[in-house]
XYZ file of C-alpha atoms in Angstrom:
400
model
C 40.876 -22.877 28.299
C 41.924 -25.294 26.026
C 40.627 -28.947 25.849
C 43.955 -31.275 26.237
C 42.285 -34.778 26.513
C 39.322 -36.510 25.050
C 38.322 -39.909 26.793
C 34.770 -42.618 25.507
C 34.735 -44.340 28.283
C 32.246 -47.861 27.514
C 30.596 -48.998 29.889
C 28.420 -52.636 30.608
C 27.711 -52.816 33.344
C 25.522 -55.875 34.931
C 22.181 -55.492 36.218
C 21.285 -55.472 40.001
C 17.426 -55.381 39.835
C 15.618 -58.336 40.169
C 13.522 -58.168 36.533
C 15.487 -57.269 33.672
C 14.835 -53.707 32.274
C 11.399 -53.005 31.561
C 11.699 -51.816 27.886
C 13.550 -55.294 27.220
C 10.005 -57.126 29.066
C 7.987 -54.872 26.750
C 9.197 -54.561 23.768
C 12.446 -57.272 23.546
C 13.086 -59.188 20.608
C 13.404 -62.734 22.986
C 9.389 -62.688 22.247
C 10.499 -63.383 18.318
C 11.636 -66.868 17.436
C 14.204 -66.953 14.134
C 11.764 -67.794 11.493
C 8.930 -66.361 12.875
C 5.380 -66.797 10.543
C 2.297 -64.941 11.359
C -0.818 -63.231 10.973
C -0.565 -60.015 13.807
C -0.591 -56.861 11.689
C 2.488 -54.912 11.994
C 4.410 -58.145 11.520
C 6.294 -59.340 14.814
C 9.607 -58.664 12.962
C 8.978 -55.050 12.959
C 8.473 -54.443 16.712
C 10.849 -56.150 18.324
C 13.703 -54.285 19.240
C 17.387 -54.870 20.419
C 18.175 -54.601 24.170
C 21.283 -55.509 25.687
C 21.613 -57.535 28.820
C 24.136 -55.628 30.869
C 23.229 -51.812 30.981
C 25.242 -50.039 28.602
C 26.498 -46.594 27.916
C 29.321 -44.436 27.536
C 30.513 -41.608 29.431
C 32.592 -39.396 27.386
C 35.801 -37.076 29.605
C 37.234 -33.802 28.745
C 40.664 -32.584 30.132
C 41.756 -28.727 29.330
C 44.761 -27.174 30.685
C 43.431 -25.308 33.054
C 42.496 -28.395 35.519
C 38.845 -28.593 34.669
C 37.629 -32.247 33.923
C 34.023 -32.356 32.890
C 32.230 -35.700 32.073
C 28.788 -36.039 29.637
C 27.238 -39.402 28.468
C 26.303 -40.781 24.586
C 23.495 -43.250 24.755
C 24.475 -46.605 24.010
C 21.431 -48.759 24.757
C 23.827 -50.941 22.561
C 26.829 -52.035 21.573
C 28.474 -48.683 23.551
C 32.212 -49.597 22.255
C 30.853 -48.392 18.391
C 29.719 -45.224 19.490
C 32.898 -44.845 21.888
C 35.161 -45.681 18.376
C 33.141 -42.257 17.223
C 34.353 -40.228 19.859
C 37.874 -41.303 19.354
C 37.713 -41.318 15.413
C 35.987 -38.756 14.680
C 35.082 -36.343 17.398
C 37.804 -35.767 19.125
C 40.033 -34.382 16.502
C 37.269 -31.595 16.176
C 37.673 -30.265 19.696
C 41.367 -30.598 21.103
C 42.967 -27.882 21.482
C 39.252 -25.578 21.148
C 37.145 -23.635 23.880
C 35.180 -25.680 26.002
C 33.213 -22.811 26.717
C 32.487 -22.188 22.405
C 29.489 -24.748 23.295
C 27.337 -23.866 19.813
C 30.391 -23.553 17.701
C 32.097 -27.076 19.053
C 28.353 -28.256 17.892
C 28.096 -27.296 14.316
C 31.856 -28.262 14.261
C 31.306 -31.361 14.974
C 27.544 -31.417 13.369
C 29.330 -31.006 9.983
C 32.171 -33.552 9.900
C 29.172 -36.129 8.924
C 26.294 -34.126 7.710
C 26.829 -34.206 4.155
C 26.835 -38.713 4.482
C 23.570 -38.381 6.442
C 24.489 -38.767 9.912
C 21.696 -36.757 11.350
C 21.007 -39.323 13.739
C 21.815 -42.848 16.063
C 25.462 -44.038 17.196
C 26.603 -40.224 15.806
C 24.076 -37.527 17.272
C 24.801 -39.632 20.079
C 28.605 -39.458 20.252
C 27.740 -35.433 19.868
C 25.885 -35.829 23.333
C 28.317 -37.253 25.488
C 31.256 -34.121 24.375
C 28.317 -31.875 24.536
C 27.299 -32.588 27.490
C 30.613 -32.648 29.320
C 31.659 -29.319 27.289
C 28.915 -27.861 29.538
C 30.215 -29.746 32.359
C 33.509 -27.438 32.193
C 31.576 -24.512 31.526
C 29.794 -24.677 33.985
C 32.702 -24.925 36.589
C 34.713 -22.580 34.508
C 32.257 -19.805 35.172
C 31.495 -21.158 38.543
C 28.327 -21.620 38.298
C 25.166 -24.865 37.368
C 24.629 -25.618 33.930
C 20.648 -24.570 34.792
C 22.090 -20.886 35.828
C 23.913 -21.139 32.278
C 20.774 -22.090 30.243
C 19.141 -18.907 32.022
C 18.035 -19.888 35.123
C 15.520 -22.326 36.928
C 12.017 -22.137 36.359
C 11.894 -25.103 38.714
C 13.698 -27.153 41.016
C 12.835 -30.017 41.661
C 11.584 -31.339 38.893
C 8.805 -33.351 38.906
C 9.373 -37.124 37.837
C 7.242 -39.273 36.792
C 8.507 -43.647 37.894
C 9.208 -45.205 34.129
C 7.654 -48.196 33.898
C 5.416 -51.343 34.418
C 4.900 -53.174 30.985
C 1.670 -53.574 29.962
C 0.629 -57.528 30.029
C -0.775 -59.509 27.306
C -4.832 -60.351 27.332
C -4.404 -63.717 28.229
C -1.898 -63.297 31.391
C -3.929 -64.613 34.857
C -5.627 -62.289 36.682
C -2.088 -63.530 39.385
C 0.502 -61.029 36.875
C -1.963 -58.608 36.518
C -2.928 -58.191 40.825
C 1.209 -58.556 40.741
C 1.249 -55.401 38.264
C -0.835 -53.321 40.388
C 0.637 -53.952 43.310
C 3.631 -52.533 41.722
C 2.220 -49.604 40.852
C 0.168 -48.712 44.157
C 4.152 -48.948 44.999
C 5.417 -46.396 43.256
C 2.632 -44.243 44.626
C 3.253 -45.554 48.036
C 6.941 -44.190 47.670
C 5.676 -40.614 46.562
C 5.657 -40.860 42.761
C 2.674 -39.265 41.565
C 2.946 -40.802 38.096
C 4.139 -43.883 36.314
C 4.224 -44.460 32.258
C 3.623 -48.022 31.448
C 5.090 -49.309 28.106
C 2.361 -50.843 26.433
C 2.116 -52.236 22.941
C 1.178 -56.342 23.843
C -2.449 -55.982 21.945
C -4.287 -53.792 22.156
C -7.021 -55.179 24.834
C -4.212 -56.289 26.815
C -2.995 -52.855 27.082
C -6.613 -51.599 28.267
C -6.929 -54.352 30.760
C -3.193 -53.326 32.310
C -4.306 -49.121 32.303
C -7.383 -49.564 33.288
C -6.337 -52.189 36.204
C -4.003 -50.065 37.355
C -6.137 -46.678 37.312
C -8.764 -48.839 38.730
C -6.425 -48.973 41.456
C -5.209 -45.604 41.671
C -7.213 -42.803 40.999
C -8.397 -40.237 38.852
C -5.517 -37.927 39.830
C -2.713 -40.445 40.296
C -1.309 -39.306 36.524
C -0.879 -42.492 34.059
C 1.313 -41.539 30.507
C 1.486 -44.461 27.835
C 4.266 -45.934 26.002
C 3.466 -48.200 22.744
C 7.127 -47.980 21.035
C 5.747 -47.802 17.800
C 4.253 -51.094 17.270
C 1.007 -50.736 16.363
C -0.529 -48.883 12.718
C -1.848 -45.931 11.942
C -5.651 -47.261 13.158
C -4.612 -49.296 16.228
C -3.272 -46.186 17.426
C -6.243 -44.458 17.005
C -9.009 -46.791 18.455
C -6.668 -47.088 21.885
C -5.831 -43.516 21.335
C -9.294 -43.133 22.202
C -9.593 -45.723 24.745
C -6.746 -43.899 26.540
C -8.684 -40.509 26.462
C -11.510 -42.072 28.109
C -9.207 -43.596 31.315
C -7.588 -40.619 31.620
C -3.858 -41.083 30.127
C -1.726 -37.600 29.799
C -0.380 -38.413 26.915
C 0.389 -41.171 24.255
C 3.809 -41.694 23.947
C 5.562 -43.045 20.015
C 1.834 -44.579 19.023
C 2.500 -45.703 15.773
C 6.379 -45.450 13.703
C 8.253 -42.937 14.328
C 9.355 -42.585 10.625
C 5.289 -41.906 9.789
C 5.159 -38.256 10.602
C 1.854 -37.898 8.106
C -0.214 -40.183 10.720
C 0.852 -38.585 13.884
C -0.435 -35.906 12.261
C -3.535 -37.418 11.539
C -3.490 -38.706 15.447
C -2.688 -35.498 16.218
C -5.142 -33.931 14.782
C -7.765 -36.494 15.731
C -7.192 -37.472 19.778
C -7.556 -35.414 22.451
C -4.748 -37.118 24.066
C -1.447 -35.294 23.974
C 0.960 -37.570 21.217
C 4.233 -37.764 22.577
C 7.529 -38.577 20.749
C 10.824 -39.763 22.197
C 13.049 -40.790 19.113
C 13.878 -37.228 17.999
C 17.256 -36.767 16.914
C 17.703 -32.824 16.180
C 15.642 -29.268 16.244
C 14.844 -31.079 12.200
C 13.147 -33.723 12.874
C 11.887 -32.040 15.635
C 10.602 -28.989 13.763
C 8.743 -31.043 10.730
C 6.435 -32.785 13.258
C 6.044 -29.071 14.568
C 4.983 -27.867 11.406
C 2.575 -31.265 10.343
C 0.722 -31.061 13.180
C 1.934 -33.839 14.691
C 2.878 -33.731 17.990
C 1.806 -32.429 21.406
C 4.916 -32.612 24.140
C 8.989 -33.603 22.536
C 11.057 -35.644 24.580
C 14.380 -35.620 23.207
C 16.702 -37.456 24.995
C 19.204 -35.221 26.017
C 22.065 -38.097 25.841
C 20.410 -39.212 22.251
C 19.061 -35.785 20.902
C 22.701 -33.605 20.635
C 23.460 -33.160 24.183
C 22.182 -30.205 26.083
C 23.112 -27.650 23.382
C 20.328 -29.385 20.965
C 17.753 -29.973 23.415
C 18.152 -26.188 24.037
C 16.877 -25.910 20.360
C 14.262 -28.850 20.607
C 12.871 -27.490 23.863
C 12.810 -23.597 22.778
C 11.222 -24.925 19.321
C 8.544 -26.912 21.249
C 8.249 -23.517 23.133
C 7.768 -21.213 20.681
C 4.689 -23.258 18.991
C 3.123 -23.613 22.334
C 3.965 -27.585 23.487
C 5.523 -29.273 26.041
C 8.879 -30.866 26.994
C 9.253 -33.716 28.288
C 13.007 -35.351 28.815
C 13.410 -38.853 28.085
C 15.560 -41.054 30.291
C 14.516 -44.373 30.459
C 18.259 -45.592 31.376
C 21.715 -44.643 32.027
C 24.207 -43.062 33.944
C 23.702 -40.231 37.719
C 25.399 -38.202 34.904
C 22.658 -38.857 32.055
C 19.987 -38.308 35.484
C 21.866 -34.834 36.431
C 21.917 -33.412 32.497
C 18.046 -33.960 32.116
C 17.531 -31.806 35.220
C 19.770 -29.032 34.478
C 16.911 -29.219 31.112
C 14.126 -29.578 32.636
C 14.852 -27.075 35.484
C 15.556 -24.628 33.053
C 12.944 -25.317 30.278
C 9.588 -22.490 30.409
C 7.975 -25.073 28.879
C 8.833 -28.053 30.617
C 6.246 -31.202 31.686
C 7.764 -33.552 33.366
C 10.439 -35.412 33.305
C 11.366 -39.553 33.302
C 12.849 -41.172 35.440
C 14.255 -45.003 35.585
C 12.649 -46.817 38.625
C 15.242 -49.391 38.171
C 17.975 -50.658 40.702
C 20.524 -49.116 38.392
C 24.747 -50.048 39.686
C 25.345 -46.710 37.756
C 23.045 -43.955 39.521
C 23.969 -42.668 42.580
C 26.819 -45.749 43.054
C 29.022 -43.487 41.119
C 28.523 -40.419 42.742
C 30.539 -38.500 46.089
C 26.879 -36.773 46.577
C 23.435 -39.602 45.566
C 21.210 -37.342 43.468
C 17.607 -36.399 45.736
C 14.473 -37.453 44.328
C 11.751 -37.281 47.386
C 7.789 -37.723 46.979
C 8.213 -38.091 43.042
C 10.612 -35.414 42.548
C 14.299 -34.933 41.291
C 16.362 -32.622 42.736
C 18.801 -30.666 40.168
C 22.373 -30.107 41.682
C 23.141 -26.395 41.804
C 26.655 -26.636 42.422
C 28.774 -25.853 39.256
C 28.428 -28.016 36.097
C 26.987 -30.600 35.855
C 27.208 -30.413 39.888
C 28.109 -33.797 39.923
C 32.084 -35.145 41.966
C 32.508 -38.688 40.026
C 33.725 -41.533 42.043
C 35.927 -42.315 38.890
C 37.218 -45.920 40.111
C 33.826 -47.174 40.449
C 32.875 -46.025 37.388
C 35.584 -48.187 35.678
C 35.025 -50.864 37.420
C 31.857 -51.247 34.841
C 33.929 -50.108 31.644
C 33.830 -52.779 29.434
C-alpha cells in the first residue's frame, strides 16, 4: 500500500452559534484597544489572544493506491491557509509513496524535516498532526479495525466528557448577567453533563464570584474545572489556586504563562488542586514538565500535539509517572472529536475529555452517522479507522 495523494483543505466555517466562541469571549484581543495603557499586572497586552471570527481548521485527505481514503485534522484556529501550505509545500513530499501504516516512521521523518530549524511546536506540529491522524485512519481501514483497537483496545467506551465552556464574569458584572451564567450551567447539567469547565482570568475576585455561584447552584457533586489561559502571575495563581481548592474545583488549567516551567513546579508543589496544561506540543515538552514535578494532568490536543502517534506517547509518559491524561479539544470538526475519543478510550490513565458545547457547522453536519453524545458520555466509533463516513461535499462548502 502506498500513498498517492495528500490534500490539505483550509476550512473557515461561518459560525451558527448565537454567541461567539467561549474562548474568544473570555480571552479575546477585542477587549484590548490600540495603545492601551493600564496599571494591571500582568499587562493586558500579554493576556489577549487572537481568535478568528470564523471556525477555522485544516482537514487532511490522504489517498492510497489501494483505494483507501484517510481523513485527518490539523488544528488551525487562526490562519488555516498557513497550515495548509505547510502540508502542501513541506510535508506532502515526505509521505508520498510511503506505506501509510508506518505511522511512527513517517512521524519521525516529518518531525525531522524542520527539527534543525527549531520548528518544535505551533503551525508545523499542527500540520504533522493532520497527516498523522489521516495515516491512522487509513491503517485502521486496511486492518478492518478501529483506531482504538490498533492502540491496544478500549479501557472505556463511552468516554466521560466535560462541557467546554462557560466564561467567568468580571467582578462588576450585573447580577442579571451572573444569573444568566448560572442558568447556562444548570441547563448543561440538565442536558446530562456531569462536569463543565469555566474560562477564568477575568480578575481574581470575579472568577471566584462566578465559580462560587455555579457551585452553589449545582452542588458539590457536579464537577467543575477552571482554565485561566495563562493570564495570571505565579503569586496570583497561587492565591487563586487555594481559593479554587476550597470550592472543590477538579483541576486548574494553565494557571500562569506556559513558558514558566519553574512557576508550574512551584504551584504544583504548593497546591493540592491538580495542575493541568493543554499547550503541550510534544513528548519533549511533556517530559520537561514531568521531570520538574510541575504538572498533574496532561492535556495534549491530538490536532495540535503531533496527532495520534505523539499524543499516545505523551499519555504513556504521563501514565509511567502516575499522572492523568485528559485530551484537549476546544473547537474543531467531527474528525477532531473522533480522534480524541479514540485516544481517550485507549489510554489507561484517561481522566476525562473536553467537549465543545457550541453549535458546530463542521461537527455532525459533515458525517453520515453522527457522533453519539449521551448524558455527558461520548461514544467512540467502533468501525474501522476513525469510524467516520464524511459528507465531503458538505465539508468543502466551508473551504476557505
